[in-house]
Every structure is written in C-alpha cells, then in structure tokens.
CSV table of C-alpha atoms and ligand atoms in Angstrom, one decimal:
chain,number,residue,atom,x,y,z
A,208,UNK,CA,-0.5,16.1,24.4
A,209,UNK,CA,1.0,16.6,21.2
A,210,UNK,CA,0.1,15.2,17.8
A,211,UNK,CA,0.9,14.8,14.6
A,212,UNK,CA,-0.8,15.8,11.0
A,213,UNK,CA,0.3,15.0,7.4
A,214,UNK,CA,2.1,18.8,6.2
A,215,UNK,CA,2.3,17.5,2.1
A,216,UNK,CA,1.6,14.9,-0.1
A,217,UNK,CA,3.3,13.5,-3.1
A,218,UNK,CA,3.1,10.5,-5.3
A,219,UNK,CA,4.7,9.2,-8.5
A,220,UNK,CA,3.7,6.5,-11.5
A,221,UNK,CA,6.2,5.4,-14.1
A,222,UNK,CA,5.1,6.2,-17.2
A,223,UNK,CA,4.9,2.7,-18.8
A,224,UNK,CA,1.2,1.4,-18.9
A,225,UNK,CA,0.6,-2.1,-19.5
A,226,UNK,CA,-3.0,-2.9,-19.6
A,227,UNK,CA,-5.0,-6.5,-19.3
A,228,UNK,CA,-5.0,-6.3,-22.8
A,229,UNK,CA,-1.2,-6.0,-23.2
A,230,UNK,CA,-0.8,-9.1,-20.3
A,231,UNK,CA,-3.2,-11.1,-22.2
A,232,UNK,CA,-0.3,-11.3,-25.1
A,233,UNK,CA,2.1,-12.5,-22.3
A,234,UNK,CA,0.1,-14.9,-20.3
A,235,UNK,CA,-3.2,-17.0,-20.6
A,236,UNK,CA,-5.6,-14.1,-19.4
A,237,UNK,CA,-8.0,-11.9,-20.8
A,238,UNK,CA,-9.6,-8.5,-20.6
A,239,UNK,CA,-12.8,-9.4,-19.1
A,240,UNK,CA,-11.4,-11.9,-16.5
A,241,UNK,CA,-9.3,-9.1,-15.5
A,242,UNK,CA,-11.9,-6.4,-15.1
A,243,UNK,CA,-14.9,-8.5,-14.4
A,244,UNK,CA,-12.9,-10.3,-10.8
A,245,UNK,CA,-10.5,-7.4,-9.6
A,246,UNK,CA,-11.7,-4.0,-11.2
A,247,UNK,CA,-8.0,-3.1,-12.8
A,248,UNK,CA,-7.7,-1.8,-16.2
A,249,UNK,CA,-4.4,-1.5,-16.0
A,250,UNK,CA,-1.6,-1.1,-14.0
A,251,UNK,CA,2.4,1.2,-14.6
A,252,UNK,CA,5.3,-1.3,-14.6
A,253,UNK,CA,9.3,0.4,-14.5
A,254,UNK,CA,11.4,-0.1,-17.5
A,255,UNK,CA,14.6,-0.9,-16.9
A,256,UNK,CA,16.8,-1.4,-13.8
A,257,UNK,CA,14.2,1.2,-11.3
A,258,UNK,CA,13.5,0.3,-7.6
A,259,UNK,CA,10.9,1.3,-5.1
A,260,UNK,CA,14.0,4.0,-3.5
A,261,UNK,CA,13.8,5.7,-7.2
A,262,UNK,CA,9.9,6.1,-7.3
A,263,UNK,CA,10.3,7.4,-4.1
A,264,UNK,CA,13.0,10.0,-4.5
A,265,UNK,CA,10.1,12.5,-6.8
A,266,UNK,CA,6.9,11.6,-4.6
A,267,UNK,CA,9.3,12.5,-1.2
A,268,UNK,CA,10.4,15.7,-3.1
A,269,UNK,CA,7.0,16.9,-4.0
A,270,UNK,CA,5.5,16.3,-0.2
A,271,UNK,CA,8.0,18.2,1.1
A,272,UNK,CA,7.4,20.9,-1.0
A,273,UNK,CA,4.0,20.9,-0.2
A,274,UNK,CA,4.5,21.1,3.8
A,275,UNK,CA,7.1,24.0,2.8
A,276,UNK,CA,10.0,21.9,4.0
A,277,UNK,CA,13.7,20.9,3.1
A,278,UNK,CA,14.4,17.2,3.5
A,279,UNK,CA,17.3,18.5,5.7
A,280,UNK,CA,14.9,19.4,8.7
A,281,UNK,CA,13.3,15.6,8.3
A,282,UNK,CA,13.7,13.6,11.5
A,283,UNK,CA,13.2,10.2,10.2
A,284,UNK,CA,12.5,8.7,6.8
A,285,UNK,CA,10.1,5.6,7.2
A,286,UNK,CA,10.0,3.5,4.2
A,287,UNK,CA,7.3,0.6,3.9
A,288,UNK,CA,7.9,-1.7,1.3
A,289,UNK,CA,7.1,-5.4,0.4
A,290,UNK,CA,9.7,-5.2,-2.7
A,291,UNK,CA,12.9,-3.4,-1.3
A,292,UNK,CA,15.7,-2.2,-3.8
A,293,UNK,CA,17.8,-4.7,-2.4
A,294,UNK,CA,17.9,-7.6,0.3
A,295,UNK,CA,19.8,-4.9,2.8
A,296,UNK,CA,20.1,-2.5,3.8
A,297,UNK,CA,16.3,-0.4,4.0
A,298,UNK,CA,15.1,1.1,1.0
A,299,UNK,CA,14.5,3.8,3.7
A,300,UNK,CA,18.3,4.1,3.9
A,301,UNK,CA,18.8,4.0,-0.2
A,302,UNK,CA,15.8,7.6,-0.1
A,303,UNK,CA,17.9,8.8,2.5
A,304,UNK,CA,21.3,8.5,-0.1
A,305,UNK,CA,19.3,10.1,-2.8
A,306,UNK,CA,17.8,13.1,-0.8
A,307,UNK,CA,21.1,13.5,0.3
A,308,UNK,CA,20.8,14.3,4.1
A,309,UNK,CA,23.1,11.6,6.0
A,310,UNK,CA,22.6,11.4,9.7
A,311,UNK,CA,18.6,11.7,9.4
A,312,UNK,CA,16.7,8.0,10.9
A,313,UNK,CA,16.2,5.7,8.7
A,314,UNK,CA,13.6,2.7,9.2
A,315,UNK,CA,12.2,0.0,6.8
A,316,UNK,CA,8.4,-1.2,7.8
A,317,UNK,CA,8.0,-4.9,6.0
A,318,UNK,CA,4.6,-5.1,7.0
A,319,UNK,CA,3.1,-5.5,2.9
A,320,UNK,CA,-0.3,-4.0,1.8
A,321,UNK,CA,-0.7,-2.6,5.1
A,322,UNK,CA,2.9,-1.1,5.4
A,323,UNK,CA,1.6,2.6,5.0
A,324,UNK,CA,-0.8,2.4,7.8
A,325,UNK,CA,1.6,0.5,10.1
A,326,UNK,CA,4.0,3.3,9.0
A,327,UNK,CA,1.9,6.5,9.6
A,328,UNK,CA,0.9,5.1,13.2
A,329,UNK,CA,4.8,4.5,13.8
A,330,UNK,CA,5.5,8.3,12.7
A,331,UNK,CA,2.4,9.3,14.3
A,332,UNK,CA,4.2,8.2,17.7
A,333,UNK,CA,7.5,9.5,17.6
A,334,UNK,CA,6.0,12.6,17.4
A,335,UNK,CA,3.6,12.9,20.0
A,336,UNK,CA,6.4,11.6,22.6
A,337,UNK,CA,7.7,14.9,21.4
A,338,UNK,CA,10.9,13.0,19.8
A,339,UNK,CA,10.7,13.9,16.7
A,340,UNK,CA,8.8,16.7,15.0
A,341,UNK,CA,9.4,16.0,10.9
A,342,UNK,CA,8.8,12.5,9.4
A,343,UNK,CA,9.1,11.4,5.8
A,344,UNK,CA,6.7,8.4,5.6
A,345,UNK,CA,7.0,6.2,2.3
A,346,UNK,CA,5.5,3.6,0.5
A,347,UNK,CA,7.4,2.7,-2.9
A,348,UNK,CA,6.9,-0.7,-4.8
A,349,UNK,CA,8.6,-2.5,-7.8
A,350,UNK,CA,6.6,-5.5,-8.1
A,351,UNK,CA,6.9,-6.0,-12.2
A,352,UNK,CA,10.8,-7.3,-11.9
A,353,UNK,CA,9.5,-10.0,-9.8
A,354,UNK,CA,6.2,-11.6,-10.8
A,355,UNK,CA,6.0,-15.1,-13.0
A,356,UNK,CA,5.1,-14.1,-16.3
A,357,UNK,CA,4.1,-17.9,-17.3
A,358,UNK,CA,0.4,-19.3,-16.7
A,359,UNK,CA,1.8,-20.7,-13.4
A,360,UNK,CA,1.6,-17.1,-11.7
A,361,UNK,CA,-1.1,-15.4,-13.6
A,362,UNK,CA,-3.5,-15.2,-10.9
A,363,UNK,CA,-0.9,-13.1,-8.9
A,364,UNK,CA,0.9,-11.4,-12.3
A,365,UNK,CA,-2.0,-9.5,-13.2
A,366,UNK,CA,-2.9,-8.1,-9.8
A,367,UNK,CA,0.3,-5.8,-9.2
A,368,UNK,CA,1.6,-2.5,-10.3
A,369,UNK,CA,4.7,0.3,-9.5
A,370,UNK,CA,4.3,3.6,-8.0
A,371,UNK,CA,5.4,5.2,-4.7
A,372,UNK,CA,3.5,7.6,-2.5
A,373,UNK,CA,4.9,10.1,0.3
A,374,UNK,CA,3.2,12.2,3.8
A,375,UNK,CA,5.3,14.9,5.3
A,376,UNK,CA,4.2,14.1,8.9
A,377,UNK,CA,4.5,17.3,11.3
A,378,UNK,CA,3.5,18.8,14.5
A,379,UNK,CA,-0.2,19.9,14.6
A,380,UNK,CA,-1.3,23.3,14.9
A,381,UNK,CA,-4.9,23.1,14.8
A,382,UNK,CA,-7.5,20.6,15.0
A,383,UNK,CA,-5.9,18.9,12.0
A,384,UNK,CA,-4.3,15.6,13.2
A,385,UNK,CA,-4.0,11.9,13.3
A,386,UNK,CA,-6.6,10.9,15.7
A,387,UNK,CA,-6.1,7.2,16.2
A,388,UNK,CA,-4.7,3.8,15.0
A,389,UNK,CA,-6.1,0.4,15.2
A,390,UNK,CA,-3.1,-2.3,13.9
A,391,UNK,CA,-3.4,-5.8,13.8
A,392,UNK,CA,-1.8,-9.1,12.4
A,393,UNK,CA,-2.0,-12.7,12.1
A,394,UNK,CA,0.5,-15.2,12.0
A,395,UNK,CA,-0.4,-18.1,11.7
A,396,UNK,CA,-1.7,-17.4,7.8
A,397,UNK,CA,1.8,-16.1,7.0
A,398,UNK,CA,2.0,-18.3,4.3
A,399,UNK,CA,-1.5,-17.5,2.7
A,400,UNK,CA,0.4,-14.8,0.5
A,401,UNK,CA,4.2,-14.7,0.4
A,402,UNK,CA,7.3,-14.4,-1.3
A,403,UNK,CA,9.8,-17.0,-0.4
A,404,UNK,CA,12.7,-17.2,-1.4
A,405,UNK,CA,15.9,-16.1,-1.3
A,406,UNK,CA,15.3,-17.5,2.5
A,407,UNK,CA,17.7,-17.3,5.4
A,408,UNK,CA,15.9,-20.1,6.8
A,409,UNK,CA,16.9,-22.0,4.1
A,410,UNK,CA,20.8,-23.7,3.3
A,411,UNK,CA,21.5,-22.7,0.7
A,412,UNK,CA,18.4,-19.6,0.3
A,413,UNK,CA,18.4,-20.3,-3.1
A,414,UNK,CA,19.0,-23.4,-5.5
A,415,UNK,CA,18.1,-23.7,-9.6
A,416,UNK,CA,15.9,-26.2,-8.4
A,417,UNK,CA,13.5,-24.0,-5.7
A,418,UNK,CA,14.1,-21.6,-8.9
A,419,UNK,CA,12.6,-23.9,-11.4
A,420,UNK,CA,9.9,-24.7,-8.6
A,421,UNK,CA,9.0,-20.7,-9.1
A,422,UNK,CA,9.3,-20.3,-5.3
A,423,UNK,CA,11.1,-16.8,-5.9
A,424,UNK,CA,7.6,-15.5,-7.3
A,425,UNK,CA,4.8,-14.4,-4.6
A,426,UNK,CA,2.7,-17.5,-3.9
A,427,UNK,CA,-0.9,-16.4,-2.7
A,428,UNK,CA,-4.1,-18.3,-1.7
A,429,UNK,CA,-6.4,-15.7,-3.9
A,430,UNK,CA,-9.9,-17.1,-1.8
A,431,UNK,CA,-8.5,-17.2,1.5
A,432,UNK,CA,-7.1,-13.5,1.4
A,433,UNK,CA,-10.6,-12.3,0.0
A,434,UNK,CA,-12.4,-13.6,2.5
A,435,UNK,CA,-10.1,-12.6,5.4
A,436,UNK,CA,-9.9,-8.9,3.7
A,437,UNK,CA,-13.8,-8.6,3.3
A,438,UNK,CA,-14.0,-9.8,7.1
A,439,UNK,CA,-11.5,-7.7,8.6
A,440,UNK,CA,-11.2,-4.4,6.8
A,441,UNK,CA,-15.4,-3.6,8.1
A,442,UNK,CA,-14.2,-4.5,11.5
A,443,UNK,CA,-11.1,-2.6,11.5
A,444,UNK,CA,-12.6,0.4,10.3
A,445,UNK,CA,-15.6,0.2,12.8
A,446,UNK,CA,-13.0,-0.4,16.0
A,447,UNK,CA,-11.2,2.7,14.8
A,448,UNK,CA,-14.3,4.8,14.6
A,449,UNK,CA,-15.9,3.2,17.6
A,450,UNK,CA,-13.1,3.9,19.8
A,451,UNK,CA,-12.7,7.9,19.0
A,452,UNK,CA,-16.7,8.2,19.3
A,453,UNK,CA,-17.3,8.1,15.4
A,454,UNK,CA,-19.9,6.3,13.1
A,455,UNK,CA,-20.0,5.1,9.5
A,456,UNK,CA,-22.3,8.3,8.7
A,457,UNK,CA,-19.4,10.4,10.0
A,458,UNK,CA,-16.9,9.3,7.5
A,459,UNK,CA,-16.2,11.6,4.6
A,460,UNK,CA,-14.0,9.7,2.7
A,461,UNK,CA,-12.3,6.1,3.3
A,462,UNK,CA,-9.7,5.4,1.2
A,463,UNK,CA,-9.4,1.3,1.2
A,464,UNK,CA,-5.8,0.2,0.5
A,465,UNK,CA,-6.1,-1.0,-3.7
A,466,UNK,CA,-6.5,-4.7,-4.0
A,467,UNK,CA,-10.0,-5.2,-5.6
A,468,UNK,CA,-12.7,-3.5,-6.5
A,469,UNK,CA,-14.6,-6.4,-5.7
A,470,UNK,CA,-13.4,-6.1,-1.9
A,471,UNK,CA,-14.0,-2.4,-1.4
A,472,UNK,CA,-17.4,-2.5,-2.6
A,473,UNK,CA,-18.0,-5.4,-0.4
A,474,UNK,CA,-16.8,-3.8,2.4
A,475,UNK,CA,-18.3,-0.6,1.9
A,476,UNK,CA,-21.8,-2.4,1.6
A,477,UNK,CA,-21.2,-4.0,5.3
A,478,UNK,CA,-20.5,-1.0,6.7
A,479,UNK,CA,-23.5,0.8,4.9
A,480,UNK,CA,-21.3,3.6,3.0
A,481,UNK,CA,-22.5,5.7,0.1
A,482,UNK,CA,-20.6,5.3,-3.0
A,483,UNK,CA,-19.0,9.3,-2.7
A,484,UNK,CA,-17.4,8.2,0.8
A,485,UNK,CA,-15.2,5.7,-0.6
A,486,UNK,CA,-12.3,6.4,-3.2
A,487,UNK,CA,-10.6,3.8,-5.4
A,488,UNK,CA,-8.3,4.0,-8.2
A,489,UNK,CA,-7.5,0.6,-8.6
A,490,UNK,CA,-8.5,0.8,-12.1
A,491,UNK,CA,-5.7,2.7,-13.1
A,492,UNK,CA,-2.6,1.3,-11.1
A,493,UNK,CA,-3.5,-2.3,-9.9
A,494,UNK,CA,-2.6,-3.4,-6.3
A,495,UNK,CA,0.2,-1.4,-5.5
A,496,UNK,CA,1.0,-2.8,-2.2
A,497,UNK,CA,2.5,-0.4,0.2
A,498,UNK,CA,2.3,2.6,-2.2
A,499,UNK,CA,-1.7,2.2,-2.8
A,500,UNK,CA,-3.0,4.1,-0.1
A,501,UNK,CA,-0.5,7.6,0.0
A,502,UNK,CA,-1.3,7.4,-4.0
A,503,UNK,CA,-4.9,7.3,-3.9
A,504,UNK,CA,-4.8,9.7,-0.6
A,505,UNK,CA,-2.9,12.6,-2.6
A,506,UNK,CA,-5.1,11.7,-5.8
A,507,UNK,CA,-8.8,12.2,-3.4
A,508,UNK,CA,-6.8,15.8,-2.1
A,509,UNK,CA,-6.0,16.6,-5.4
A,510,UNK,CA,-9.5,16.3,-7.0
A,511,UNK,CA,-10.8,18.3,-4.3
A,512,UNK,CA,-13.0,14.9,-2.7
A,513,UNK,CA,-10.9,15.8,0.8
A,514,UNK,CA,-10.9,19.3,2.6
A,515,UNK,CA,-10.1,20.6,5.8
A,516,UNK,CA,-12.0,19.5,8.7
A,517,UNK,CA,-13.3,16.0,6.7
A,518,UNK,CA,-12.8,12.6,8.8
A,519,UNK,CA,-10.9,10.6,7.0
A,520,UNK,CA,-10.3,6.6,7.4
A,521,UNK,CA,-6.8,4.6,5.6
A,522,UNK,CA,-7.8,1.1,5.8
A,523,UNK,CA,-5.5,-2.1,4.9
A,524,UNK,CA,-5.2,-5.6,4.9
A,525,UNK,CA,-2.8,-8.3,3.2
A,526,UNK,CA,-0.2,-10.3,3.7
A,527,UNK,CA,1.4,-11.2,7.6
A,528,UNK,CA,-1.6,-11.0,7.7
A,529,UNK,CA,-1.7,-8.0,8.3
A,530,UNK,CA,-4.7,-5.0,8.6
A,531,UNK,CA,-5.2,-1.7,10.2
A,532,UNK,CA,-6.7,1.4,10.1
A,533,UNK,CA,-6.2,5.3,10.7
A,534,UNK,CA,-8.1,7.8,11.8
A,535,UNK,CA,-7.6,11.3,10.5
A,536,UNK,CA,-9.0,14.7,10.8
A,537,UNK,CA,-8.1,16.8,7.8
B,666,UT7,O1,-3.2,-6.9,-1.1
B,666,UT7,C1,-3.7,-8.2,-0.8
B,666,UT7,C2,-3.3,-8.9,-2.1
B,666,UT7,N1,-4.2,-9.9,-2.6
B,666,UT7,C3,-5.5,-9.8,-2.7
B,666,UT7,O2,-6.2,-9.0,-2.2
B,666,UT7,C4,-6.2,-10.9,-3.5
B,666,UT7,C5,-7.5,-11.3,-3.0
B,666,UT7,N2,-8.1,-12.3,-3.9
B,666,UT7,C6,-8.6,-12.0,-5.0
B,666,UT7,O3,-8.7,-10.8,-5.4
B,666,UT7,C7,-9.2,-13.1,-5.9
B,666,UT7,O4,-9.1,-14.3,-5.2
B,666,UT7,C8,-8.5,-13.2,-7.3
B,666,UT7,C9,-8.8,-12.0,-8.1
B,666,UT7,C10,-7.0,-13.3,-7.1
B,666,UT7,C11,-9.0,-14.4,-8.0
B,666,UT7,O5,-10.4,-14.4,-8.1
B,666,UT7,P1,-11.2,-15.7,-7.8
B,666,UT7,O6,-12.6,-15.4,-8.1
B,666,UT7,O7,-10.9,-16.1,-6.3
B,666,UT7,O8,-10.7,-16.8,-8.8
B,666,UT7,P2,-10.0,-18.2,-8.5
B,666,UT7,O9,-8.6,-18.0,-7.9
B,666,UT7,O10,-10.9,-19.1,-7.7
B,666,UT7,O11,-9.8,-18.8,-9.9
B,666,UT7,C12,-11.0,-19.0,-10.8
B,666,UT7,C13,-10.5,-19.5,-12.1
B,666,UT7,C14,-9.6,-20.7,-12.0
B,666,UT7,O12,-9.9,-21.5,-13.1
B,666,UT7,P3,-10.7,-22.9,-12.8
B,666,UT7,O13,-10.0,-23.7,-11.8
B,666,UT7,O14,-12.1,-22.4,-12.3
B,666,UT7,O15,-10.8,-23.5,-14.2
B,666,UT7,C15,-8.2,-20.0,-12.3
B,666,UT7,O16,-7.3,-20.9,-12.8
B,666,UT7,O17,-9.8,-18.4,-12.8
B,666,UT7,C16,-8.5,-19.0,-13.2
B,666,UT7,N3,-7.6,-17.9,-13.3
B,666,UT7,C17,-7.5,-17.0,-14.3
B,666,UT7,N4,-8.1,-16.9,-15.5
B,666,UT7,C18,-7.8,-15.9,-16.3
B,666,UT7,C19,-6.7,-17.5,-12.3
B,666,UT7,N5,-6.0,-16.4,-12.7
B,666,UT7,C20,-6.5,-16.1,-13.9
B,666,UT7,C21,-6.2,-15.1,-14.8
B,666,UT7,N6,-6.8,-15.0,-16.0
B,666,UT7,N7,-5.2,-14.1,-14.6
C-alpha cells in the first residue's frame, strides 16, 4: 500500500502588521481584552487589492522548492479557503493561472478552519490509490477586506488575520508518511459561525438593505464555538491516536489549528500535554483560518521543534462545523 508524505513546506505573511493596539483606534476594543480572551498580539492584514491566490503564489513556490520539484510535475493543486479571490471559479484554479501550468487538477476545499486538514487527507488519498503522485495542498486567506470595522463586528474583527501556507505532498519512501485521518462535521450548527451573504439561496443574494443589516460580515456565536472547539478537538485528537495504536505521551508535537490561545491550552490540559508538545503562534498572526495550521507547521520545522521520525498531530475545528485531525510521521 502506498502512501503519501509532505516533500516541502512554504508559507507567506504580508508585511502589514496591525496590532490590538492599532484596532483599538478603529473599533471599541482594547489591548488587554484582546490578549487577556484570545492570546493575539497582532495579526498581518493585505494592503490593497491582494487575495488568498496571491499569498499563495510565494508559499506554493517555496514548498516546491523544498521537495526539489517544478510546479509542472504537480498532479493537483488543492486549495482550502473560507475567503476565495472571487465567488467562482476556485482560488485553486486562480494558483494554478499564476504558477503557470494549465491542465494540472484543480480543487477548492470550503470546509473553513479545518480546510487544511480536510485537504491533506483528500491529497493524502489520491495518492495512495496510486492516482496521483505530486499534490500542491494550500491554505490562503484574506479575511481583512471583509470584516465590519464598526463596534457591531468587533468580537469577530479582531480575531482574524492574512497569510497562506503550502505542503508539497509526494510518494513516501521511507517510514515518513501520513499515517491516518479522522474528519468530521456537523450541520446542523451551520449557522453558529458564518458568512452570508451574497446567497444563492436568496432573490436577489444581495440588497442595500441585508447590506445595512451587515449580513455580508461573518456572523459567529463566540460561546458556542468555544465550547464545541474545547469538546471536540481532545476527542478528535485521541480517536486519531487511538485508532493507529498511539497515546497522548507519544505525541511530539500538535499543532492546533490558531483560534485562541485560550482553547489550545484548554485542550492540551484535557489531553494531559506538556507545554513543549504543543505549538502556537497565534500571537503573531491571529486566526488565520485555513492558512493557520501549514503556517505554524513550517514555522515548528523551521525552528527545529519537528525532526524526522517525530509523531506529529494537525488538529482543527470551526465553522460547518467542522473538526478533524491528522496523523503524521515525520
Ligand atoms: O476558528 C474558529 C473561529 N472562532 C473561534 O474559535 C471563536 C471561539 N470563541 C472565542 O474565542 C470567544 O468566544 C471570543 C474571544 C470570541 C469572545 O470571548 P468571550 O469570553 O466568549 O466573550 P463574550 O462574547 O461573551 O463577550 C464578553 C463581553 C461582551 O460585553 P458584555 O455583554 O459582557 O458587556 C462583549 O460585548 O466582551 C464584549 N466584547 C468585546 N469587548 C472588547 C466582544 N468583543 C469585544 C472586543 N473588545 N473586541
């Protein structure tokens, strides 16, 4: 049976930092209320007309150069965003344009925070059935061009931030692989965080009046998604280590998807985690969606806190909702 392991990494910030203090001039927030509820210091926000496809095109270039490949012998590009460049088609297909290698498979992943996770297990598929052998698997976010920048949306405002992040996915040589997924959803809280409108369900999808109600801005249930995140990420981690004959004690590093600090920490207290098997860097970037987990991943290999042989855990949860988890010996 074949599998799958992750050939290079790459990830890229726009340079713009906006910190709490910087929002607190915009909005009725503060510093401390910032910090003290969510961990972020600050977060990198695009200047300028700059989409999650853009972000992507240098983080894409640099993990391909790092598993010694030209974008030309890719298979597939899978893209998971929650912000894409535009309504359709696929960001996927936009990173496709810009690395300039038509005829290459293109697929969008909508599947929000926990995009990058769905994604990786979806790559992680087509090449075990021996389908495909090179993947490009994204997750790029704009989130500043769309968040209410009145009082009415600071509790979601000053959560997000930009970035992308890239995995060159390849055939595994060695012991090196993707051992396992665990992917889940539910329904029936779709609407505990979302972005509305424009809506096809709606006639017309968009009206001054649904935009004066702010229903083009993410709408989110702050309490409710806490609660389901601190529930579900343990469990989800714990099924996926369960299942490949792992335990908490055998994990050397988990990198939780960004949301809050306050969340990680919870959740690496159920599970009974050290402080050194869990990496954040929420502090610097905010919640970056899709992109937080391939950022903070390449950021743990680049300080050295990841080397070969190391078990590995992504985890995510968020909107859908949505949560998951891989499994993944360096
Ligand atoms: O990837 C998944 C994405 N989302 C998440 O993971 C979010 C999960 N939820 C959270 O992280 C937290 O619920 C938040 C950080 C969003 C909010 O923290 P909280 O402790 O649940 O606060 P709250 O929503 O209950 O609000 C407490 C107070 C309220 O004031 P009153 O009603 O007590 O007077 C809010 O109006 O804080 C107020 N508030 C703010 N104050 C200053 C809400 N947003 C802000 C703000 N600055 N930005």
């Amino acid at each position: 049976m074949r599998s799958s392991r992750i050939a290079g990494l790459g990830h890229f910030v726009p340079e713009r930092i906006v910190t709490n203090d910087d929002l607190a001039e915009l909005i009725d927030t503060s510093n401390e209320w910032i910090v003290q509820r969510t961990g972020i210091e600050q977060r990198r926000w695009v200047d300028g007309d700059v989409g999650p496809a853009d972000l992507a095109l240098q983080a894409s270039k640099d993990a391909l150069e790092e598993a010694g490949l030209s974008a030309k012998d890719l298979d597939m590009i899978i893209f998971a965003t929650l912000s894409p460049d535009i309504n359709f088609p696929g960001s996927s297909c936009l990173l496709q344009k810009s690395l300039g290698v038509p005829g290459v498979a293109t697929l969008d992943i909508r599947n929000q925070c926990t995009g990058f996770v769905y994604a990786l297990s979806v790559a992680d598929q087509f090449i075990k059935t021996g389908m495909m052998n090179h993947i490009l698997v994204v997750g790029g976010e704009v989130h500043s061009s769309g968040m209410d920048m009145t009082n009415r949306g600071r509790d979601v405002t000053v959560l997000f931030g930009d970035g992308a992040g890239a995995a060159v996915l390849t055939v595994a040589d060695d012991e090196s692989c993707i051992l396992d997924s665990k992917l889940h959803a539910d329904g029936s809280n779709y609407d505990v965080l979302m972005l509305e409108l424009p809506a096809s369900r709606l006639n017309p999808r968009l009206s001054p009046e649904m935009l004066d109600e702010g229903r083009h801005y993410p709408q989110m249930d702050g309490r409710k998604v806490f609660r389901n995140a601190v529930t579900e990420l343990p469990k989800v981690v714990t099924e996926v280590l369960e299942a490949n004959g792992y335990t908490t004690e055998d994990i050397d590093l988990l990198i939780p998807h960004q949301a809050n600090l306050r969340i990680n920490q919870m959740a690496a207290r159920t599970l009974g985690l050290r402080e050194d098997q869990v990496f954040n860097n929420i502090q610097k970037y905010g919640n970056t969606t899709a992109a937080s987990i391939p950022i903070a991943l390449h950021e743990a290999v680049e300080a050295g806190l990841i080397k070969k042989g190391d078990l590995v855990v992504l985890a995510a949860f968020g909107a859908g909702l949505t949560w998951g988890a891989n499994l993944i010996r360096w």
